[in-house]
mmCIF file of C-alpha atoms and ligand atoms in Angstrom:
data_model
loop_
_atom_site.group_PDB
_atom_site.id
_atom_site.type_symbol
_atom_site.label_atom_id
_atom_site.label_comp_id
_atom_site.label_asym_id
_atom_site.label_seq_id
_atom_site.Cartn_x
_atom_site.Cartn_y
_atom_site.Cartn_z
ATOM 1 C CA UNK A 354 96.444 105.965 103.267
ATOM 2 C CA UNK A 355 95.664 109.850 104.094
ATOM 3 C CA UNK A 356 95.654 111.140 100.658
ATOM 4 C CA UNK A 357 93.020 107.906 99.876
ATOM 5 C CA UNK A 358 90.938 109.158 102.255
ATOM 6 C CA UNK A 359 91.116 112.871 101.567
ATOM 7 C CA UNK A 360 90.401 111.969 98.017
ATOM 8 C CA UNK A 361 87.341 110.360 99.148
ATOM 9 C CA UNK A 362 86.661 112.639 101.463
ATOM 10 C CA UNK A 363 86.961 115.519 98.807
ATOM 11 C CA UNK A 364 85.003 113.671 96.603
ATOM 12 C CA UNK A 365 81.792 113.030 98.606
ATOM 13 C CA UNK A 366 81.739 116.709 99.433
ATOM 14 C CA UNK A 367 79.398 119.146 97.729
ATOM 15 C CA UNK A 368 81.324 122.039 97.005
ATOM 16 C CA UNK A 369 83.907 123.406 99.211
ATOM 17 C CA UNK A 370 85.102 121.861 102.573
ATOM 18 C CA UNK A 371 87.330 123.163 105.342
ATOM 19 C CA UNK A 372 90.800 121.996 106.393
ATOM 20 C CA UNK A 373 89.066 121.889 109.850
ATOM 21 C CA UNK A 374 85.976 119.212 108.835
ATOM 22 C CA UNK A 375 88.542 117.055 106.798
ATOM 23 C CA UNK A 376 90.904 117.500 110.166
ATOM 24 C CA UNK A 377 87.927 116.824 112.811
ATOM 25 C CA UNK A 378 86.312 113.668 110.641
ATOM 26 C CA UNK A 379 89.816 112.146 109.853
ATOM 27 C CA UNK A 380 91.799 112.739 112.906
ATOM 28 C CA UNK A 381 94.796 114.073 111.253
ATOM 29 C CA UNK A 382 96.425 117.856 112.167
ATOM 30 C CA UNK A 383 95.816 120.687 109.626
ATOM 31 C CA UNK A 384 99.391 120.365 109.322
ATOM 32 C CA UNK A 385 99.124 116.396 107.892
ATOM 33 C CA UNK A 386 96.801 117.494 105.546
ATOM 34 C CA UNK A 387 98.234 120.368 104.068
ATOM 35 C CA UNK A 388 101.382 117.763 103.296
ATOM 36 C CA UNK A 389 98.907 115.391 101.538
ATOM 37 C CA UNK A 390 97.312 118.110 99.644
ATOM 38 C CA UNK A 391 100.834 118.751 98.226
ATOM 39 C CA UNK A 392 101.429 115.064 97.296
ATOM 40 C CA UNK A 393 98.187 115.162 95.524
ATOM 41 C CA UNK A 394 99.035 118.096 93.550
ATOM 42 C CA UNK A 395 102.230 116.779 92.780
ATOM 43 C CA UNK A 396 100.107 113.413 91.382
ATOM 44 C CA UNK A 397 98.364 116.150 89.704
ATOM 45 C CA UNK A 398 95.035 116.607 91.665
ATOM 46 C CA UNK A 399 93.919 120.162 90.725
ATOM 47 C CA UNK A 400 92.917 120.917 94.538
ATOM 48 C CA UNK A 401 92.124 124.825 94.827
ATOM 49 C CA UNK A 402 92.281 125.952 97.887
ATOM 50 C CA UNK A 403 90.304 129.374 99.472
ATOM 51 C CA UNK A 404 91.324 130.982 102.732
ATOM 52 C CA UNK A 405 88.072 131.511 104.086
ATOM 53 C CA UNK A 406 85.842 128.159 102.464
ATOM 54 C CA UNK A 407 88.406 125.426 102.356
ATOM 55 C CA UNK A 408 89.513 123.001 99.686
ATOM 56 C CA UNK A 409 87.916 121.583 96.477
ATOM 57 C CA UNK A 410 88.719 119.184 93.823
ATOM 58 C CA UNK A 411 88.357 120.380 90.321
ATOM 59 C CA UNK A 412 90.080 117.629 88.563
ATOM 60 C CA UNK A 413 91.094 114.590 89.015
ATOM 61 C CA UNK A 414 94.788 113.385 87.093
ATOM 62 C CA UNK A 415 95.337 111.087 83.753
ATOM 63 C CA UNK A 416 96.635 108.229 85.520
ATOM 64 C CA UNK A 417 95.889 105.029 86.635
ATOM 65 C CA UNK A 418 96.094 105.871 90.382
ATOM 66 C CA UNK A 419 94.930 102.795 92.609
ATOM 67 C CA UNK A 420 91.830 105.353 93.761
ATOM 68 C CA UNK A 421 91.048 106.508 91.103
ATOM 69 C CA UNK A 422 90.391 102.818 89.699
ATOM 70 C CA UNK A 423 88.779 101.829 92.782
ATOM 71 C CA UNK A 424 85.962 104.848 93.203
ATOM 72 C CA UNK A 425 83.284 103.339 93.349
ATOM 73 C CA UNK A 426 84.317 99.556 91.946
ATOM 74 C CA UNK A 427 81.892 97.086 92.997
ATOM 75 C CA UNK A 428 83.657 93.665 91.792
ATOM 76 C CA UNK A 429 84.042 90.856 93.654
ATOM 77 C CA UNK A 430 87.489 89.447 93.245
ATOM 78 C CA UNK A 431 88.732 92.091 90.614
ATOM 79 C CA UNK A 432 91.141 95.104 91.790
ATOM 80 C CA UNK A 433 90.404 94.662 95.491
ATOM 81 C CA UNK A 434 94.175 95.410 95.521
ATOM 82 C CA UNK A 435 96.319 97.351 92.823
ATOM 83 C CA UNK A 436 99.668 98.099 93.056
ATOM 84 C CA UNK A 437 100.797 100.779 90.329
ATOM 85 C CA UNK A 438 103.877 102.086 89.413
ATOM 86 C CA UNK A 439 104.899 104.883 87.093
ATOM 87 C CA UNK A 440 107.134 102.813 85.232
ATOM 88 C CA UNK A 441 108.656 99.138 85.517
ATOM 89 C CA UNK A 442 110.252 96.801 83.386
ATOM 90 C CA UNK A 443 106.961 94.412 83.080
ATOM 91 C CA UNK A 444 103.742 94.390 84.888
ATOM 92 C CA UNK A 445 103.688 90.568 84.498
ATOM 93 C CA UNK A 446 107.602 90.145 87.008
ATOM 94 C CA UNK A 447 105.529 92.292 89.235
ATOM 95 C CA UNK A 448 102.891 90.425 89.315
ATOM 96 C CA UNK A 449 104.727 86.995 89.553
ATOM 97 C CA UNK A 450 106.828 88.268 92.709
ATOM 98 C CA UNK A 451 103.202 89.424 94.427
ATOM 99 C CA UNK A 452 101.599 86.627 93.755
ATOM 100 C CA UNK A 453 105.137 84.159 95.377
ATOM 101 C CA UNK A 454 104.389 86.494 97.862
ATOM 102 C CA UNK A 455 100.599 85.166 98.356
ATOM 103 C CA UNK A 456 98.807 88.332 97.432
ATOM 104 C CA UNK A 457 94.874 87.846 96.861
ATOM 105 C CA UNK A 458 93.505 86.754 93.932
ATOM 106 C CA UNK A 459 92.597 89.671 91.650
ATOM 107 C CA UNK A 460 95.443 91.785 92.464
ATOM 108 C CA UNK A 461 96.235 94.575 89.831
ATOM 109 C CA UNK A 462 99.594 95.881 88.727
ATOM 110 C CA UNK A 463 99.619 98.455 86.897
ATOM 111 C CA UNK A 464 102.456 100.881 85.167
ATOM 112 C CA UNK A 465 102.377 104.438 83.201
ATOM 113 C CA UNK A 466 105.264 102.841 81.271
ATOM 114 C CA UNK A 467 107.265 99.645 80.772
ATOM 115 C CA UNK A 468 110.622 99.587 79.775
ATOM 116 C CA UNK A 469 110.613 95.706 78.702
ATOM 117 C CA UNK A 470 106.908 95.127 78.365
ATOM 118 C CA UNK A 471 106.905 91.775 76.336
ATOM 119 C CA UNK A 472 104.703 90.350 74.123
ATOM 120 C CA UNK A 473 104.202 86.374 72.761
ATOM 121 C CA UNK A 474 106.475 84.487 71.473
ATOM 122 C CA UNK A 475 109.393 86.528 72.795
ATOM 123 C CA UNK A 476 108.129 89.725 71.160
ATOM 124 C CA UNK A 477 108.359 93.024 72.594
ATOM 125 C CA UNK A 478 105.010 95.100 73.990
ATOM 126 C CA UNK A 479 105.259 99.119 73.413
ATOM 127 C CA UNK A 480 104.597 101.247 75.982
ATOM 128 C CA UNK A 481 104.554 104.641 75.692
ATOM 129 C CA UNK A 482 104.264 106.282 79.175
ATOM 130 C CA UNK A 483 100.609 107.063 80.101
ATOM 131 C CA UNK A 484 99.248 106.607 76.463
ATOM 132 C CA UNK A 485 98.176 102.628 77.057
ATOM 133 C CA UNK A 486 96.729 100.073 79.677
ATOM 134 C CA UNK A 487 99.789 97.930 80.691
ATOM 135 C CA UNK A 488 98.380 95.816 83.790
ATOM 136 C CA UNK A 489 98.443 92.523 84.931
ATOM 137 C CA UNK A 490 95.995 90.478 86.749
ATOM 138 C CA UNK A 491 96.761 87.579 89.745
ATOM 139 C CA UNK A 492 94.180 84.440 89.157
ATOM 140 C CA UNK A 493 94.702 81.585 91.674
ATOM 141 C CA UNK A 494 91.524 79.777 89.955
ATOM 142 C CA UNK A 495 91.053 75.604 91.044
ATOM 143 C CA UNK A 496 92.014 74.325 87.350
ATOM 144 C CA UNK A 497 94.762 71.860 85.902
ATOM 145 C CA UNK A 498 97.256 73.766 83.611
ATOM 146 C CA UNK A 499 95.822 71.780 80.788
ATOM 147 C CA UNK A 500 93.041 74.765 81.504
ATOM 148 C CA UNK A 501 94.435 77.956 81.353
ATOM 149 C CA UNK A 502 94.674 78.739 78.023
ATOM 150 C CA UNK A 503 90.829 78.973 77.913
ATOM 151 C CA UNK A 504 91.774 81.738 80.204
ATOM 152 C CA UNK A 505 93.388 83.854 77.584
ATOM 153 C CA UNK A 506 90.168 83.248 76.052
ATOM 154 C CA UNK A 507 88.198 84.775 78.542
ATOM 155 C CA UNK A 508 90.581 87.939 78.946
ATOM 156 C CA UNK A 509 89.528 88.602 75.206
ATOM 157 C CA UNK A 510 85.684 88.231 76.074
ATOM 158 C CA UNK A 511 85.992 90.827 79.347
ATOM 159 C CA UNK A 512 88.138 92.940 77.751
ATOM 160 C CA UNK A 513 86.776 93.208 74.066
ATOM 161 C CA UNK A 514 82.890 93.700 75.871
ATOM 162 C CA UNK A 515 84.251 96.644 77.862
ATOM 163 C CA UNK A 516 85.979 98.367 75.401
ATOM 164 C CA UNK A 517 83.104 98.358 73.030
ATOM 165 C CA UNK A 518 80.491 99.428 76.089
ATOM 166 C CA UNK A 519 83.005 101.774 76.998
ATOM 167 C CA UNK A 520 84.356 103.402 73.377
ATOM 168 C CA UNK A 521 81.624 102.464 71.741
ATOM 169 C CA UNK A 522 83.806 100.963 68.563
ATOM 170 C CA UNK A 523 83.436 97.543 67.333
ATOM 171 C CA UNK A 524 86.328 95.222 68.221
ATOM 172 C CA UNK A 525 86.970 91.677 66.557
ATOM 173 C CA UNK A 526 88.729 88.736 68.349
ATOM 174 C CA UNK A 527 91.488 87.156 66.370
ATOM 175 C CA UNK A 528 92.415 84.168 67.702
ATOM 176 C CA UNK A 529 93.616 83.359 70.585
ATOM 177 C CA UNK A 530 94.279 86.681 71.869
ATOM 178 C CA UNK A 531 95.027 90.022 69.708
ATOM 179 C CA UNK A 532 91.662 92.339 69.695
ATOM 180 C CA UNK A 533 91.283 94.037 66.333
ATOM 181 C CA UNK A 534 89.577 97.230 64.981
ATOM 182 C CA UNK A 535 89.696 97.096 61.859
ATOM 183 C CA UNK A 536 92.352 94.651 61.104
ATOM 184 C CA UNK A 537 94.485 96.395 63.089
ATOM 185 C CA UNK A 538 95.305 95.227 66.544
ATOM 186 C CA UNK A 539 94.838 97.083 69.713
ATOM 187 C CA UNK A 540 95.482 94.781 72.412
ATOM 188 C CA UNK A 541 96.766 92.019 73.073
ATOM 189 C CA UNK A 542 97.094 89.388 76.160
ATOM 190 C CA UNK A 543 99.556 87.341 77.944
ATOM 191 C CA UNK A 544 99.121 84.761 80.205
ATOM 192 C CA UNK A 545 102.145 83.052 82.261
ATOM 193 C CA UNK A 546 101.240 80.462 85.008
ATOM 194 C CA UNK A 547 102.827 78.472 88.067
ATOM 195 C CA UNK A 548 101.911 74.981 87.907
ATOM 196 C CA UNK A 549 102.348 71.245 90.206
ATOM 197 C CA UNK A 550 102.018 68.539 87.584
ATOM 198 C CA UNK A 551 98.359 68.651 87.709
ATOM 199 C CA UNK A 552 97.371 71.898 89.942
ATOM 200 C CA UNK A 553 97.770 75.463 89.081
ATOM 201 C CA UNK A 554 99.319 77.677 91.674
ATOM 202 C CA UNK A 555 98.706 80.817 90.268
ATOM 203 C CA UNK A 556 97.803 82.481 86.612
ATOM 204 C CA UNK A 557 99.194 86.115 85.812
ATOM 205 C CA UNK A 558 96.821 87.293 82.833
ATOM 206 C CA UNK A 559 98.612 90.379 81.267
ATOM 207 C CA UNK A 560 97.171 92.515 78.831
ATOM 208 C CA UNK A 561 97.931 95.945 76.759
ATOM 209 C CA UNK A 562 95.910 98.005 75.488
ATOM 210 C CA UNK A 563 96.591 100.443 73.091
ATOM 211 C CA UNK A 564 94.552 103.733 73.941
ATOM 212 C CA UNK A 565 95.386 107.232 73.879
ATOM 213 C CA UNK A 566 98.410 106.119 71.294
ATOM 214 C CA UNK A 567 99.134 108.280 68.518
ATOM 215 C CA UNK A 568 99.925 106.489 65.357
ATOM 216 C CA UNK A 569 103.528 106.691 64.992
ATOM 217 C CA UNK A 570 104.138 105.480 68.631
ATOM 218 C CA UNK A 571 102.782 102.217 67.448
ATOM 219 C CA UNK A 572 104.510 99.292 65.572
ATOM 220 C CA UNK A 573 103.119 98.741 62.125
ATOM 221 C CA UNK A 574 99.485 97.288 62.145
ATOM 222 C CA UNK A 575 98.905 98.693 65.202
ATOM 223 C CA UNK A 576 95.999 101.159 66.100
ATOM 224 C CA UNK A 577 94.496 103.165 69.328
ATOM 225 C CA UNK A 578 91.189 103.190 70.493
ATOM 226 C CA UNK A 579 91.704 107.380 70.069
ATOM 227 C CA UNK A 580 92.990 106.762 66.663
ATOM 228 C CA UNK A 581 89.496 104.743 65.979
ATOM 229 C CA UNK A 582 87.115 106.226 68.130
ATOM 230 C CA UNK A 583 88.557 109.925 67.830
ATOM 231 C CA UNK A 584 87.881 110.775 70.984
ATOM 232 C CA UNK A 585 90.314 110.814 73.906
ATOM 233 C CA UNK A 586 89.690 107.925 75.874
ATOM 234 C CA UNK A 587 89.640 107.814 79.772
ATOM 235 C CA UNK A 588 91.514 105.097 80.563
ATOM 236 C CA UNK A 589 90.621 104.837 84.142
ATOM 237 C CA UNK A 590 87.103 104.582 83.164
ATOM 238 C CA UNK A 591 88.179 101.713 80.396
ATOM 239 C CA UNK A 592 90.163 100.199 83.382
ATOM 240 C CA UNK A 593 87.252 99.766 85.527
ATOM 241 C CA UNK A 594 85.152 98.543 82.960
ATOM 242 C CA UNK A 595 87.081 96.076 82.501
ATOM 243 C CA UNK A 596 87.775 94.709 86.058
ATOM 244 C CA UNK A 597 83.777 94.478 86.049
ATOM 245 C CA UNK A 598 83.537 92.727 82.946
ATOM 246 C CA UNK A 599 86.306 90.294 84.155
ATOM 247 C CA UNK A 600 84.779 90.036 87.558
ATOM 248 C CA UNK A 601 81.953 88.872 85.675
ATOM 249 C CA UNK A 602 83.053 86.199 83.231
ATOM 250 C CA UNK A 603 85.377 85.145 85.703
ATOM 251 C CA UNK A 604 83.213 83.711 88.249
ATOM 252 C CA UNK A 605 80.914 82.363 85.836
ATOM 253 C CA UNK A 606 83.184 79.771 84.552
ATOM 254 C CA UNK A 607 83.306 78.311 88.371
ATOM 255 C CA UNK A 608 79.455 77.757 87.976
ATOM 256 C CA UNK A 609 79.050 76.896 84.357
ATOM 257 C CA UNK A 610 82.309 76.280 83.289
ATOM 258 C CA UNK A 611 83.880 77.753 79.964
ATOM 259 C CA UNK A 612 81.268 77.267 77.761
ATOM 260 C CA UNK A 613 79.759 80.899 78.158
ATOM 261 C CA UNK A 614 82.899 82.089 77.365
ATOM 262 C CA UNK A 615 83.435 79.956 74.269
ATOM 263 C CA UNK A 616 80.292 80.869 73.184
ATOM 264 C CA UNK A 617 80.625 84.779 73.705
ATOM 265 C CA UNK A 618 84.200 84.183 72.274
ATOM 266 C CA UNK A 619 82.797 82.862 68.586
ATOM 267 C CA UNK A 620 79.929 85.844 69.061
ATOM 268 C CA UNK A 621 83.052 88.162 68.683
ATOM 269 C CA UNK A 622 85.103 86.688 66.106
ATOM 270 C CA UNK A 623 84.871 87.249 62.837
ATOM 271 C CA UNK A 624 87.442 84.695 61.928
ATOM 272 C CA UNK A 625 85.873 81.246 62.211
ATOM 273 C CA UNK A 626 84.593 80.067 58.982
ATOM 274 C CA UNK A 627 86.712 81.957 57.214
ATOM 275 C CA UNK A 628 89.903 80.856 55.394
ATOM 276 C CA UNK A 629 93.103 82.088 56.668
ATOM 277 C CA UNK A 630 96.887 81.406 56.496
ATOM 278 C CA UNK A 631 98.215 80.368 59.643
ATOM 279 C CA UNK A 632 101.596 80.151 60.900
ATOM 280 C CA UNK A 633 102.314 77.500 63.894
ATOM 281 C CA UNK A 634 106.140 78.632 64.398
ATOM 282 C CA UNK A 635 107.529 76.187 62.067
ATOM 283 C CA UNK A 636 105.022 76.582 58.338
ATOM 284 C CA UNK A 637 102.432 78.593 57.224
ATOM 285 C CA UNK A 638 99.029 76.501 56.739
ATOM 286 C CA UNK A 639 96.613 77.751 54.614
ATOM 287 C CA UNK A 640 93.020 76.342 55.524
ATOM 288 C CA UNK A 641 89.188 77.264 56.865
ATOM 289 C CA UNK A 642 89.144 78.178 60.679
ATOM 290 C CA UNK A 643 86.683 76.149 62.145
ATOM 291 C CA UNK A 644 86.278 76.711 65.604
ATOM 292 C CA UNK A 645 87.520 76.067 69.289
ATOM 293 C CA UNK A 646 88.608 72.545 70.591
ATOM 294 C CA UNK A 647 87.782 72.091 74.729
ATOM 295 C CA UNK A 648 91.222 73.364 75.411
ATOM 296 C CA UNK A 649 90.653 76.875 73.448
ATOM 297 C CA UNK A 650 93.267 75.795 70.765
ATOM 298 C CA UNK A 651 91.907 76.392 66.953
ATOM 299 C CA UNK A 652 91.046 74.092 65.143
ATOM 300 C CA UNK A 653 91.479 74.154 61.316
ATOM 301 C CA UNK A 654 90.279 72.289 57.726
ATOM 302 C CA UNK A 655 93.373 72.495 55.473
ATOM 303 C CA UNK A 656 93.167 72.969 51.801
ATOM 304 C CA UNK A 657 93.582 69.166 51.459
ATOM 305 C CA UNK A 658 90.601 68.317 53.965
ATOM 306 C CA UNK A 659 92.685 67.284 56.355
ATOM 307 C CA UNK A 660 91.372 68.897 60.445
ATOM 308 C CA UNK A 661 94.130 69.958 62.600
ATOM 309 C CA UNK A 662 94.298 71.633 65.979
ATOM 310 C CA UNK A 663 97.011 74.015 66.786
ATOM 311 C CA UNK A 664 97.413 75.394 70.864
ATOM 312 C CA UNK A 665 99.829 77.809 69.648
ATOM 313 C CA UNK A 666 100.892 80.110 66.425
ATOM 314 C CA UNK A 667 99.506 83.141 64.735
ATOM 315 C CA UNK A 668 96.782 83.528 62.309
ATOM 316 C CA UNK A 669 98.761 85.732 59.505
ATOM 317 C CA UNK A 670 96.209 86.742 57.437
ATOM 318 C CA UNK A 671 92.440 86.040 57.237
ATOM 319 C CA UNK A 672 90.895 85.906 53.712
ATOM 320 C CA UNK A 673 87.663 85.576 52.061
HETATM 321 C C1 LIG B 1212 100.797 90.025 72.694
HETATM 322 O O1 LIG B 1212 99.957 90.532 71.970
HETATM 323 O O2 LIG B 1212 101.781 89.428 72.233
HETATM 324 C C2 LIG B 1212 100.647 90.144 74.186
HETATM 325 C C3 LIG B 1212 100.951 91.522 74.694
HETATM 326 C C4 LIG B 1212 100.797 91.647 76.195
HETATM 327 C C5 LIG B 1212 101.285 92.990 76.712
HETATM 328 C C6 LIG B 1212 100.978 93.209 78.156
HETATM 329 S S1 LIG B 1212 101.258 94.872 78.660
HETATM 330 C C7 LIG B 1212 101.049 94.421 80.328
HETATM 331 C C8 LIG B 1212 101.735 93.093 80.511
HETATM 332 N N1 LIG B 1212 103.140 93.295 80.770
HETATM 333 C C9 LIG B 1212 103.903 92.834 79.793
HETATM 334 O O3 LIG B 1212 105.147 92.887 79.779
HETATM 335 N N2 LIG B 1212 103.143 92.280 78.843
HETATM 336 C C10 LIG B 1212 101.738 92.361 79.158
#
């Protein structure tokens, strides 16, 4: 894409450069480039421009613009290819129509807004327009669907470890998938798969974080990594960190399976060993959280001794 490239090209440059270098190296009429320039600006790239020197970038928008992310990216499978979109219903239907569609593995959507962003168990996901990270990621990973949850798992490993390298705020995993600051969540993860009985055809792992959100634009127990922090976060920066860190755990589990994960998961959590009041849809349990079964599902001690595993259901409130 020409504006890509005059991004790029902008970028790499030490100070000003003329319309006729950026013509000359690109190939492209003066004419094609003053047009991108203009459809930058209106993406809001401050590009000044001086008769005699040429053009310079000053700043670079607020958004989650596909170059921005990738500038400089060095992951493997990770945001190779992002689609973004200043608003849509839900990252995740994007993501599942891509992915039907074959895309590769480790395509990115990504929206300023969502208009039906959804949560677990039928909950809605708030998404105030360029505030948050609402993205989704396409997985096409060799495991039986018995598998995946430990997935979700490993979204909360990448994407707590980047947020604390990259805000420099502690953040607690609660399972199976809300990060905490706190006690108060800041993201949370969704993961939808299509499966064969025993083969998984793809995995969409969505997630939303919370970032530059002021308090009252969040539902109640709800908090923003600006709100914590209090600084401004950049969220392209936080978005890149986190394709790395996923990039990372990611391919680890296809030489040493989940265990690193698990392990780096319980590093994490404050929960386990602690007594808390569960809730698996149906009753609330009261009981000591003991740890992770091989599938990722929690496994608990209930007040009358008895150990139970639950797969799905919230942890309500965590005590002494
Ligand atoms: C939860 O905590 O219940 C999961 C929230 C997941 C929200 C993200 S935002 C991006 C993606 N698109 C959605 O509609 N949901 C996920």
């Amino acid at each position: 894409m020409t504006q890509n490239k005059i991004i790029e090209f902008l970028r790499a440059s030490d100070g000003y450069i003329s319309g006729e270098v950026i013509s000359r190296q690109l190939n492209l009429s003066r004419a094609a480039i003053w047009k991108s320039i203009e459809e930058l600006r209106r993406d809001g790239y401050d590009i000044e421009a001086s008769p005699r020197q040429g053009y310079i970038l000053k700043s670079a928008p607020d958004k989650l613009l596909p170059q921005e992310i990738k500038d400089g990216l060095k992951t493997n499978i990770m945001g190779k290819e992002i689609h973004y979109f200043d608003e849509v219903e839900s990252t995740m239907d994007v993501a599942f129509r891509l992915a039907i569609d074959g895309v590769a593995e480790g395509t990115l959507t990504c929206a300023e807004t969502q208009t039906k962003g959804r949560g677990r168990m039928g909950r809605t996901w708030s998404s105030p327009k360029g505030k948050g990270i609402y993205a989704s990621l396409i997985l096409r990973p060799k495991l039986s669907p018995t598998q995946v949850s430990k997935l979700t798992l490993l979204s909360a490993v990448a994407v707590c470890e980047a947020i604390q390298s990259t805000c420099e705020v502690k953040v607690d995993i609660k399972w199976p998938n809300d990060l905490l600051i706190g006690g108060k969540k800041i993201a949370g993860f969704l993961t939808e798969l299509s499966a064969e009985m025993d083969q998984v055809k793809f995995v969409v792992v969505g997630f939303g974080i919370n970032v530059n959100t002021t308090l009252p634009q969040l539902p109640a127990g709800s908090t923003s990594l600006k709100v914590e922090s209090k600084k401004t976060i950049l969220r392209v920066e936080l978005l890149k960190n986190i394709l790395i860190s996923f990039d990372h755990w990611y391919q680890r589990i296809f030489t040493e399976g989940f265990e690193p994960v698990m392990a780096a998961w319980k590093t994490h959590s404050s929960m386990l060993g602690r007594n808390i009041a569960f809730n698996d849809g149906q009753k609330t349990i009261e009981g000591m959280a003991m740890g992770l079964d091989e599938y990722g599902g929690l496994i608990i001690r209930t007040r009358n001794g008895e150990v139970i595993k639950r797969m799905s259901g919230d942890v309500i409130e965590v005590t002494t």
